[in-house]
Coordinates of C-alpha atoms in Angstrom, one line a residue:
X239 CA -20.4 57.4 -87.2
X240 CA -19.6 57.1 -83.2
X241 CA -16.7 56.3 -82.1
X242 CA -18.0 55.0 -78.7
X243 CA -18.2 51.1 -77.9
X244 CA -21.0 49.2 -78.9
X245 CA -22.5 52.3 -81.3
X246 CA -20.3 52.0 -84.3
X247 CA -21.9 52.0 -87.9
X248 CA -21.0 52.5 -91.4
X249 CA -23.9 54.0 -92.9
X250 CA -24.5 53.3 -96.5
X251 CA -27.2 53.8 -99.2
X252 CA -29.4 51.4 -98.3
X253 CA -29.3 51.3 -94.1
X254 CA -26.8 50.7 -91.0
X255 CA -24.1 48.3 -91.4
X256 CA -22.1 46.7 -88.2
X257 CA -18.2 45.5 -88.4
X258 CA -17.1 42.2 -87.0
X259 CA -13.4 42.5 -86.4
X260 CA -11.0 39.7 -85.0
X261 CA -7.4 39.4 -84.4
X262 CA -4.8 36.8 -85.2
X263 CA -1.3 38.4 -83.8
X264 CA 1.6 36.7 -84.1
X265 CA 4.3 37.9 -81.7
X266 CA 7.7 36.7 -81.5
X267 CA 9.0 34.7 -78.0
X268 CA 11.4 36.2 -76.6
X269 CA 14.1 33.9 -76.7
X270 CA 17.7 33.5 -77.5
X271 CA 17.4 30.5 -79.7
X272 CA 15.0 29.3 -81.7
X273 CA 11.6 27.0 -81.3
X274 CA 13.5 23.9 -82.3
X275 CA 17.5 24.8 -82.5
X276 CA 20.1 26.1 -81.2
X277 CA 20.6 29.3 -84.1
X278 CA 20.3 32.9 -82.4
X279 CA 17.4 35.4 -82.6
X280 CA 19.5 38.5 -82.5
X281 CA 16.9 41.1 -84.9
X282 CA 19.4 42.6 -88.0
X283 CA 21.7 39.8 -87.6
X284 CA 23.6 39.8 -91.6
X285 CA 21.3 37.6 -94.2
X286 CA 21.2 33.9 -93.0
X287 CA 23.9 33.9 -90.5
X288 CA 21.6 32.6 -87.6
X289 CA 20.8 29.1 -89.4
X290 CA 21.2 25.9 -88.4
X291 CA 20.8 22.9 -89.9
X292 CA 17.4 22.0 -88.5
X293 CA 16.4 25.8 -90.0
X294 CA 17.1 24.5 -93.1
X295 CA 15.8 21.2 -92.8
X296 CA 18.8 19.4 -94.0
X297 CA 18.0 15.5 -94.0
X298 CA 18.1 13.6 -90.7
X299 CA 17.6 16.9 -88.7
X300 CA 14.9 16.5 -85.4
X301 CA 13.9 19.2 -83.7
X302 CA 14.0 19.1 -80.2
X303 CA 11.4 22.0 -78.6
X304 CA 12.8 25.2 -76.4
X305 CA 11.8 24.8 -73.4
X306 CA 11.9 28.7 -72.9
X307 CA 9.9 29.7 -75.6
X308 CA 7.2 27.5 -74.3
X309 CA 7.5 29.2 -70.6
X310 CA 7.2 32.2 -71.9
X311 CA 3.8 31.5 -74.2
X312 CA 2.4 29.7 -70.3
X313 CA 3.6 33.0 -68.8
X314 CA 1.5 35.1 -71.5
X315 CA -1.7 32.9 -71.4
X316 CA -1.8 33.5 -67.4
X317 CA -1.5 37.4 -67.5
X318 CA -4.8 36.8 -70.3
X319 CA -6.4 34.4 -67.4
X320 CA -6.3 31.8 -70.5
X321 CA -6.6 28.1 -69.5
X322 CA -3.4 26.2 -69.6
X323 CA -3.4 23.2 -71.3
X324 CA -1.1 20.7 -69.8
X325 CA -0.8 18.2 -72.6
X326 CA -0.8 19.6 -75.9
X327 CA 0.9 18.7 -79.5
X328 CA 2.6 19.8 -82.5
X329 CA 1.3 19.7 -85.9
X330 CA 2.2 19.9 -89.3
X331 CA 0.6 22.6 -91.3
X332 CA 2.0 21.6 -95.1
X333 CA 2.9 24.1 -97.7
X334 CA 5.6 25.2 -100.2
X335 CA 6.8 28.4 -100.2
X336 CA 10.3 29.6 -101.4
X337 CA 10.9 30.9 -97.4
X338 CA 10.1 27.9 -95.6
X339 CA 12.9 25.1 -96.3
X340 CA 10.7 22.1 -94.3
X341 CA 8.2 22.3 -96.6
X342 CA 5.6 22.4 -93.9
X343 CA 5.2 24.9 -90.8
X344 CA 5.3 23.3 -87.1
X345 CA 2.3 24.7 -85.2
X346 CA -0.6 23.6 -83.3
X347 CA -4.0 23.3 -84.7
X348 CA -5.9 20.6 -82.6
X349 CA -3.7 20.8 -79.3
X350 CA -3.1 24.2 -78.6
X351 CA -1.0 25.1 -75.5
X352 CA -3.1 27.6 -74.2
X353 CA -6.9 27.9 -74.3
X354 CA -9.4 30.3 -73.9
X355 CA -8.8 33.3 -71.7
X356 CA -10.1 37.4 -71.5
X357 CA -8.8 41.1 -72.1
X358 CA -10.0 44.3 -70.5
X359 CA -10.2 47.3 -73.3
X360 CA -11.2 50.7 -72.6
X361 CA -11.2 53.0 -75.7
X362 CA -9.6 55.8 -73.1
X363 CA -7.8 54.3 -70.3
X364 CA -7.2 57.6 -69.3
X365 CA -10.5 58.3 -68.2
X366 CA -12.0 55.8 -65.0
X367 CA -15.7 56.7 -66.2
X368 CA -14.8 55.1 -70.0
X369 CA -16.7 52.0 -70.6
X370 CA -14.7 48.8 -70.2
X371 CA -15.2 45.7 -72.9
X372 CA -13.9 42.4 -72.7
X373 CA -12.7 40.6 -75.6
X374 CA -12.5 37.0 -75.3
X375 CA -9.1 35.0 -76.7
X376 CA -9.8 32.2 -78.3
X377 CA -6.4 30.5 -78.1
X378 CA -2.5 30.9 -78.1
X379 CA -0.7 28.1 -80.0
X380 CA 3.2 28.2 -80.4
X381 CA 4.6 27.7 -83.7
X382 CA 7.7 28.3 -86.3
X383 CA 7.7 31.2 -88.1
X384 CA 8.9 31.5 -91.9
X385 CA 11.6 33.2 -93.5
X386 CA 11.7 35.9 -95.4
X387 CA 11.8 37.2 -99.4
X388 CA 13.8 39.8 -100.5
X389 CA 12.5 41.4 -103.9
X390 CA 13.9 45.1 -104.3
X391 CA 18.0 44.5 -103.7
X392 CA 18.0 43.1 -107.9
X393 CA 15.4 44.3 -111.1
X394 CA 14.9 40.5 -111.9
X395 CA 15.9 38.3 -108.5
X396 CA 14.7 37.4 -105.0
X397 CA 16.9 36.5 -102.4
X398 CA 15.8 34.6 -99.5
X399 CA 17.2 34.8 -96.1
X400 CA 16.7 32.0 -93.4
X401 CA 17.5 34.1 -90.4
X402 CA 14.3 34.2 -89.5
X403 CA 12.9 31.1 -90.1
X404 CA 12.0 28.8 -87.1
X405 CA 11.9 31.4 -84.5
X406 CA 8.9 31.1 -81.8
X407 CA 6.0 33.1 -82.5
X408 CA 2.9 32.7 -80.3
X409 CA -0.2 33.1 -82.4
X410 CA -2.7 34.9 -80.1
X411 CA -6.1 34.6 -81.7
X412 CA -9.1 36.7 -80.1
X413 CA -12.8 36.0 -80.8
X414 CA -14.3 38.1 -83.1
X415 CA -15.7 40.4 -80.5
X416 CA -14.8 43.7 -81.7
X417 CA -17.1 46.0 -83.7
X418 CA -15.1 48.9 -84.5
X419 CA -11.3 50.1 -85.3
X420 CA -11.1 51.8 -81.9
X421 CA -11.8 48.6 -80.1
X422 CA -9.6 47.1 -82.7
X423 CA -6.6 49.7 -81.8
X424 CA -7.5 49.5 -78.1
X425 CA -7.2 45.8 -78.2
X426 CA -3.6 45.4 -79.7
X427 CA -2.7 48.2 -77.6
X428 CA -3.3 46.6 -74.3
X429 CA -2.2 43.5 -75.3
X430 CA 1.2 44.8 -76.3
X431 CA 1.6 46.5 -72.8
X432 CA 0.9 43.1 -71.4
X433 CA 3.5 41.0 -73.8
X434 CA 6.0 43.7 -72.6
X435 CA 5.2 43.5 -69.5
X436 CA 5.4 39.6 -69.1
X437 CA 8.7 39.9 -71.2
X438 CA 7.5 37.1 -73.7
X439 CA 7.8 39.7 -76.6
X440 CA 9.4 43.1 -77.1
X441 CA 6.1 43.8 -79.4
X442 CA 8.2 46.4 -81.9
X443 CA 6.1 46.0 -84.5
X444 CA 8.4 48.3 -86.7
X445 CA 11.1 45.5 -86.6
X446 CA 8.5 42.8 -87.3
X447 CA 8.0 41.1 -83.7
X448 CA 4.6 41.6 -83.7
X449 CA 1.9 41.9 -86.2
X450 CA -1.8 41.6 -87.0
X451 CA -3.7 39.2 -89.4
X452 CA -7.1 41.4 -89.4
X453 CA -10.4 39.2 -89.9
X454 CA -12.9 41.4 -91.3
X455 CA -16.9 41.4 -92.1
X456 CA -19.4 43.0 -92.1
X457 CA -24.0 42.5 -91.3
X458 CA -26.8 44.6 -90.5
X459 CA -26.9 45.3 -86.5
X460 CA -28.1 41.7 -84.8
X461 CA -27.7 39.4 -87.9
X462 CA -25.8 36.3 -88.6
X463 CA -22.0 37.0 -89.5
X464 CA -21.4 38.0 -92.7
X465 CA -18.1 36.1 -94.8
X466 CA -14.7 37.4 -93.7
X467 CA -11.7 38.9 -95.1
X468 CA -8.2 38.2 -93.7
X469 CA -5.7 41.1 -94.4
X470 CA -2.1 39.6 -93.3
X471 CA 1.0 41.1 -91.7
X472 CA -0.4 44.1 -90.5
X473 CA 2.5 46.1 -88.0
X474 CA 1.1 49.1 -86.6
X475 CA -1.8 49.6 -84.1
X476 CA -2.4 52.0 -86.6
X477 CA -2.8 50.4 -89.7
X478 CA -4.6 48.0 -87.9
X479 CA -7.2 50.5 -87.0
X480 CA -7.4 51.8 -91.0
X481 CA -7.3 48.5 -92.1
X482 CA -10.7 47.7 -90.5
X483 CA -12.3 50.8 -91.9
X484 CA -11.3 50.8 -95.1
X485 CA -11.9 46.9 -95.5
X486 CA -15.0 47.4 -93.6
X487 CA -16.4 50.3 -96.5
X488 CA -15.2 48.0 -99.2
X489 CA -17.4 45.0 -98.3
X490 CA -20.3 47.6 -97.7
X491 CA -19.6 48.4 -100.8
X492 CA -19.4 45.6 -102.6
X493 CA -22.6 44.5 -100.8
X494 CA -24.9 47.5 -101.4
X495 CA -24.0 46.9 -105.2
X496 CA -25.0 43.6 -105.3
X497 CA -22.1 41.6 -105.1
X498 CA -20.6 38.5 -102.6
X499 CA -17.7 39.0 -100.1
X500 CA -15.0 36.0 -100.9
X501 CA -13.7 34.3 -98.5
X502 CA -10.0 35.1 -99.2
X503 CA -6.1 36.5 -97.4
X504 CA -5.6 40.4 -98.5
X505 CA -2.7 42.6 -97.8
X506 CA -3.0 46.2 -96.9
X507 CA -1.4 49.3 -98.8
X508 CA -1.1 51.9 -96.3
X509 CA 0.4 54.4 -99.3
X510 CA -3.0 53.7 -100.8
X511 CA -5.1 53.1 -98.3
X512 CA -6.8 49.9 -100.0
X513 CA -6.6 46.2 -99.2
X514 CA -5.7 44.1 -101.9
X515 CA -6.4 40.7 -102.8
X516 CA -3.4 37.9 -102.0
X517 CA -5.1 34.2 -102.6
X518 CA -8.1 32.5 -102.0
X519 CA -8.6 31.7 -98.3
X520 CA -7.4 27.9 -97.5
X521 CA -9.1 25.4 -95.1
X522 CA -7.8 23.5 -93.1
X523 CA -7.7 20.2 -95.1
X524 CA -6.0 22.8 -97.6
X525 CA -3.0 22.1 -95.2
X526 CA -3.1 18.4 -94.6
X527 CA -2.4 19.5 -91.3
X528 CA -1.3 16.2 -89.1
X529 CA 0.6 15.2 -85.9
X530 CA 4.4 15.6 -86.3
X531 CA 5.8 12.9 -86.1
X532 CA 9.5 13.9 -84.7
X533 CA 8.0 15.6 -81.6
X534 CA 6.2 13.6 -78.7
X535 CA 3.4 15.8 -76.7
X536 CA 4.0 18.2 -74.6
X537 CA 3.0 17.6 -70.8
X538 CA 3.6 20.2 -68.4
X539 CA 3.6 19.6 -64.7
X540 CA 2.6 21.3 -61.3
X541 CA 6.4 22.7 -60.5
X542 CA 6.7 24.3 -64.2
X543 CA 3.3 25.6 -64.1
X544 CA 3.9 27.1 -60.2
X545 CA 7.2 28.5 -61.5
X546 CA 5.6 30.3 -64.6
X547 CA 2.8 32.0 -62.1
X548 CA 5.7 33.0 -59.2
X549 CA 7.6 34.3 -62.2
X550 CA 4.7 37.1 -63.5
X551 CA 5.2 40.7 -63.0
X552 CA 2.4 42.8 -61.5
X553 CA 0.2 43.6 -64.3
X554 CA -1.1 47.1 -65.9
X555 CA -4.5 46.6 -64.7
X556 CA -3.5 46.0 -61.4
X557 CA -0.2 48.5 -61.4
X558 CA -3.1 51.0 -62.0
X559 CA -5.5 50.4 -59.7
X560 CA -2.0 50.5 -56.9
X561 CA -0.5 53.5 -58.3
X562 CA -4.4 55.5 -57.3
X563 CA -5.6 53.6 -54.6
X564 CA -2.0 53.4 -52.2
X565 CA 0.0 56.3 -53.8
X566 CA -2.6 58.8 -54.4
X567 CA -2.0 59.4 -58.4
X568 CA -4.8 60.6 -60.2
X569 CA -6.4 58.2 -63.0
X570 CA -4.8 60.0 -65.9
X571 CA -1.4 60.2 -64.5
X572 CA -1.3 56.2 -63.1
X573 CA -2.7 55.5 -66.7
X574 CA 0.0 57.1 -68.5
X575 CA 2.4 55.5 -66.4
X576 CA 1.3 52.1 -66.8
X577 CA 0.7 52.0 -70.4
X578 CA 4.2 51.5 -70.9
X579 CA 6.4 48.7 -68.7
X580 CA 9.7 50.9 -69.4
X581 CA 7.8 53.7 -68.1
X582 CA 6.5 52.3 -65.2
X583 CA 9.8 50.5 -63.6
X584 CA 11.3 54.5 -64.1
X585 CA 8.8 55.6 -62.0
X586 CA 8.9 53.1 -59.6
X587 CA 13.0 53.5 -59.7
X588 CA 12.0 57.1 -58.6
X589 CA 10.2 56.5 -56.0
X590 CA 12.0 53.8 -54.4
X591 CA 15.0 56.7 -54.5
X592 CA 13.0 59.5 -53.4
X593 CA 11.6 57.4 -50.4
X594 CA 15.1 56.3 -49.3
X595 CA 16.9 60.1 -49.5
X596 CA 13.8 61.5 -47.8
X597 CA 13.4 59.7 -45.6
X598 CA 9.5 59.4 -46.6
X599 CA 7.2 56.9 -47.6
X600 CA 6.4 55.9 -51.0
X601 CA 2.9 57.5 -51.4
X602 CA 4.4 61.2 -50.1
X603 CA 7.1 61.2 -52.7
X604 CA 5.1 59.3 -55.6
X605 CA 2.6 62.6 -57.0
X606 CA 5.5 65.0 -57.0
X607 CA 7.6 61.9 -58.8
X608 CA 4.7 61.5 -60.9
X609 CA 4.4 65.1 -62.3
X610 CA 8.1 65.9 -62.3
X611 CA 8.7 62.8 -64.2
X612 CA 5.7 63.3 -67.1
X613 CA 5.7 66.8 -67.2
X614 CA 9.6 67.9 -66.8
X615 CA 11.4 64.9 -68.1
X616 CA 8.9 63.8 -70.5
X617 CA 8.7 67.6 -72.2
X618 CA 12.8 67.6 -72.1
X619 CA 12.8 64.1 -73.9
X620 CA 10.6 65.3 -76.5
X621 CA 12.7 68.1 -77.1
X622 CA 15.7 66.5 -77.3
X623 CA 13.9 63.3 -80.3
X624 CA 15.0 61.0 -77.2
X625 CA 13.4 57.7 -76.0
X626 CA 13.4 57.2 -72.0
X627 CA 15.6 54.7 -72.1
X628 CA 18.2 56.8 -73.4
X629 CA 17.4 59.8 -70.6
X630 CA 20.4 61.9 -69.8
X631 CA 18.8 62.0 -66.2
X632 CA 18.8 58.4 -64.5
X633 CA 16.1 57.5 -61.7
X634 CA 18.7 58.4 -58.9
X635 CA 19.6 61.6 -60.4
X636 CA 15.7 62.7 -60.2
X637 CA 15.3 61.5 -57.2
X638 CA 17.9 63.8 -55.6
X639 CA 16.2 66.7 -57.6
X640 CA 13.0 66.2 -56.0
X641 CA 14.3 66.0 -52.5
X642 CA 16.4 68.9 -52.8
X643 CA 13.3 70.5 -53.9
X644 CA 11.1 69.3 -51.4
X645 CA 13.9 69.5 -48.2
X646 CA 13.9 73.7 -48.9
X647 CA 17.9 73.2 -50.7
X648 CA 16.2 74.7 -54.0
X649 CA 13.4 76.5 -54.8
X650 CA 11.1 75.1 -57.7
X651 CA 12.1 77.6 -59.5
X652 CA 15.7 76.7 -59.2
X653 CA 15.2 72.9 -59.4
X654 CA 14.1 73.4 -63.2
X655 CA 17.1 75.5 -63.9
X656 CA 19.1 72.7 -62.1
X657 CA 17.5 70.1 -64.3
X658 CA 18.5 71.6 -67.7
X659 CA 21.9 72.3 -66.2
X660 CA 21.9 68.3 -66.0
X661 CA 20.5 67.2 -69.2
X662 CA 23.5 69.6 -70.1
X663 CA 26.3 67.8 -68.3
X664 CA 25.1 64.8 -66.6
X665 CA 26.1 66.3 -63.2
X666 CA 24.5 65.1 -60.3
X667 CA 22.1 68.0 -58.9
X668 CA 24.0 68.0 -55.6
X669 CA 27.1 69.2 -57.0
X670 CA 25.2 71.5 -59.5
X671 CA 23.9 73.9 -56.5
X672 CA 26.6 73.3 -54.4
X673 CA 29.7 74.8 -57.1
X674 CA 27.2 77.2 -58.9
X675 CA 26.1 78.5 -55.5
X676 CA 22.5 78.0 -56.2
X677 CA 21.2 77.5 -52.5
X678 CA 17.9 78.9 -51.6
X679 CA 18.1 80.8 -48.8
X680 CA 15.9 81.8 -46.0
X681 CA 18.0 84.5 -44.5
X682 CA 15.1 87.0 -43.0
X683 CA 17.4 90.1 -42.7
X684 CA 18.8 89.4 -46.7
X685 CA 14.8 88.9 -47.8
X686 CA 13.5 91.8 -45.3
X687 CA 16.5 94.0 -46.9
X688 CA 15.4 93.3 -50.5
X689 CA 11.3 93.8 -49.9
X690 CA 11.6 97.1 -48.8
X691 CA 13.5 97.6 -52.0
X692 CA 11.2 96.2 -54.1
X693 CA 8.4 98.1 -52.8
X694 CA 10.6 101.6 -53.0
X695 CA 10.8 101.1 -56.5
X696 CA 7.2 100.6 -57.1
X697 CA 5.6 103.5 -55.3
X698 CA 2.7 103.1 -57.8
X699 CA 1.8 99.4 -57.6
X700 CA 2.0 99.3 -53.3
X701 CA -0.5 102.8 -53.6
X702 CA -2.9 100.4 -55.5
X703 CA -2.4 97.5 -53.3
X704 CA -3.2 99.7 -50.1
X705 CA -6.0 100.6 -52.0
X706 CA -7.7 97.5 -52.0
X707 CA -5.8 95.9 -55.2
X708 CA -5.0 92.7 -53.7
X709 CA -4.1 90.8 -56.7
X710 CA -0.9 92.7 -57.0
X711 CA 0.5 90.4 -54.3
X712 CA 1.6 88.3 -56.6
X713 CA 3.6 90.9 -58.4
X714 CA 5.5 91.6 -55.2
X715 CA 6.3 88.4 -54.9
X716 CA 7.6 87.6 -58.2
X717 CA 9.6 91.0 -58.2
X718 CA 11.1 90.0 -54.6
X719 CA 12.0 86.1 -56.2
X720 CA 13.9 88.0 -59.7
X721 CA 15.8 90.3 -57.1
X722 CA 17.1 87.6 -55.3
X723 CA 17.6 85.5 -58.6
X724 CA 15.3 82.7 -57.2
X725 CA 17.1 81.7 -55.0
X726 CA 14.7 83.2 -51.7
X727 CA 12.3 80.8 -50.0
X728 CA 8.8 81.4 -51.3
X729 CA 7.8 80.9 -48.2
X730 CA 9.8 82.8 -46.0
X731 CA 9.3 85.4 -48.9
X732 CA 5.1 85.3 -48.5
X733 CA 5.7 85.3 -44.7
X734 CA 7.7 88.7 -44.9
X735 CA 5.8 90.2 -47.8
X736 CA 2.5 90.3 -45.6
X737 CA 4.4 92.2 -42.5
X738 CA 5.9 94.2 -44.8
X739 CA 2.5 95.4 -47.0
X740 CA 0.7 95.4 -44.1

């Protein structure tokens, strides 16, 4: 089985099978409010303590539509180059369910706000030479999102709580364009970075802002699309990834024995590894889906639509192709960087600072920003089981490193034993060097002085050297930096080192 694009097959007993894969992700707007009230959004807010009376559909109630929440779904369908739809309408997708007060959801199933649009996937954005694939969207429609049951707090109740319960998701649905559970993982992936990037969703799928509803089937390569399965509520790229294999194999199965794939919603056990059946799949007419009636269409004009475009961030893609073509990263490092928007505006933080103190411009300070920051800061953050958000070592603080680094202050050497000094006390790296006396100097008499007592002491090591051994410059060097504690410059230390084995 290949893991490259286009080439991916289960094999089973009787031939080559392909995987259809699609993606319904519902991702929460961020918002303050709600789609339709006034009641906060605030994630582990106590049990139903964020409702208001439209939440719980108390008589009389009318809901009267964020304007916010629908910004932000416009915003999103322009960084997916998705059509905007300027009129669109709410619906009324009806169903009882113990979480959902209304008795029916508000969505959009004829009028969506946003149409069809495109994402760029790459199953190693790290490498330039990977193949590139582009998924099509289908649609993004706004709608409320349900509340939610509580089943293990007593042996024979469920509680409900309402907090959640008419809060903006945008249902992103994708064309069923993928054919493996790479492209799958590649696909939420990216389009998490963009969500974050846009701001329309934190995408922390741990806390439930963002999850997958994975359509499923499988044919033999080129034929019409088999039936499809929809496993709900997925919330990890990857379980997302192992729910398309292991749903994939089942249908095989199922298939190669004989047997029909049912139309139908299943849930995933990741402690199992198995999908499960949940209920036969619904149609639409299932829903009696209709027009609400309490909400008039929305119709967006030119100024709200200009201010949603004048309001986007620069873009992964395009952050990418900047960070290599003007700064001169290489295409793993700029990758690494822009996969994440946190990690990005640190970098950029950094090099804006290490531009102004040294007086430089962006693209001489950016590779040496670029290393420093996902070699050094990155392996210290590991160490210490901390996110970059909560770095001991702000923007400015590594910016200040770098330039006493690169200005001759510090040698490289001394810059990482300045830097753990700092994750150590939070001192600025200025006033580390300056009261521990860690200057590097490039005194020729104090180096010259030191050198010719270096080589004294290895009679044996300058004989060889003499003799042709040239290799064992290196060892004069590094004996010369440990004499003077690092604080020589290597330079000025090379320079002298050549006179003096000469």
């Amino acid at each position: 089985m290949s893991e490259s694009m286009s080439s991916y097959r289960i094999h089973g007993d009787t031939g080559e099978w392909e995987v259809v894969v699609g993606l319904e992700v519902h991702a929460q707007v961020t918002s303050n409010a709600k789609l339709f009230s006034g009641a906060a959004t605030a994630f582990g807010a106590e049990p139903n303590s964020q409702v208001s009376l439209i939440d719980a559909a108390m008589p009389g109630m009318l809901p009267v539509p964020n304007r916010e929440c629908i910004r932000q779904a416009v915003r999103t369908g322009m960084a997916l180059g998705a059509v905007i739809n300027k009129w669109s309408r709410f619906d009324r997708k009806n169903y009882f369910y113990a979480d959902l007060p209304q008795g029916y959801q508000i969505s959009q199933l004829y009028h969506p706000l946003v149409g069809e649009g495109t994402l760029e996937i790459s199953l190693d954005e790290k490498d330039p030479e990977a193949e590139v694939k582009t998924i099509g969207i289908e649609r993004i429609h706004v709608e409320q999102d349900a509340g939610k049951l509580m089943h293990d707090q007593h042996p024979t109740r469920s509680y409900v709580d309402l907090n959640r319960a008419g809060v903006a998701l945008m249902e992103i649905v994708s064309k069923p364009d993928m054919r493996s559970p790479q492209e799958a993982g590649a696909y939420l992936a990216k389009l998490r970075s963009i969500l974050r990037y846009v701001g329309s969703c934190d995408g922390n799928m741990d806390q439930g802002s963002m999850r997958a509803d994975v359509n499923v089937s499988v044919r033999r390569p080129g034929a019409e699309f088999g039936t499809r399965t929809e496993t709900k509520n997925v919330n990890s790229v990857r379980f997302v990834m192992q729910t398309v294999e292991t749903e994939a194999r089942r249908q095989v199965e199922v298939l190669e024995a004989g047997g029909r794939i049912v139309q139908e919603t299943r849930l995933f056990d990741p402690d199992r590894g198995e999908t499960r059946p949940m209920r036969s799949k619904e149609d639409a007419q299932d829903y009696r889906y209709f027009p609400d009636p309490d909400l008039l269409p929305l119709q967006l004009d030119e100024a709200f639509l200009a201010e949603c475009e004048a309001s986007l961030p620069e873009l992964p893609d395009a952050k990418r192709r900047r960070y290599e073509g003007e700064l001169g990263l290489s295409a793993y490092n700029a990758a690494t960087l822009i996969a994440d928007a946190d990690t990005a505006r640190w970098f950029e933080a950094l090099v804006a600072e290490g531009a102004r103190v040294q007086k430089k411009g962006e693209n001489e300070v950016a590779r040496a920003a670029a290393n420093w920051l996902l070699s050094d800061l990155f392996g210290a953050l590991n160490r210490l089981d901390k996110d970059l958000d909560a770095s001991p070592v702000s923007p400015e603080q590594g910016a200040e490193l770098l330039a006493l680094v690169a200005d001759g202050t510090i040698s490289g050497t001394l810059g990482k034993q300045v830097f753990e000094i700092m994750l150590e006390t939070g001192d600025a790296p200025g006033r580390i060097v300056e009261e521990r006396g860690l200057k590097q100097t490039s005194d020729t008499g104090a180096i010259e002085a030191v050198i010719a007592e270096v080589l004294a002491k290895n009679p044996g090591q300058l004989e060889q050297y003499r003799g042709g051994k040239e290799a064992l410059f290196g060892f004069f060097v590094g004996q010369t930096m440990k004499a003077m504690q690092g604080k020589a410059n290597p330079a000025v230390v090379n320079e002298l080192l050549k006179k003096a084995l000469g």
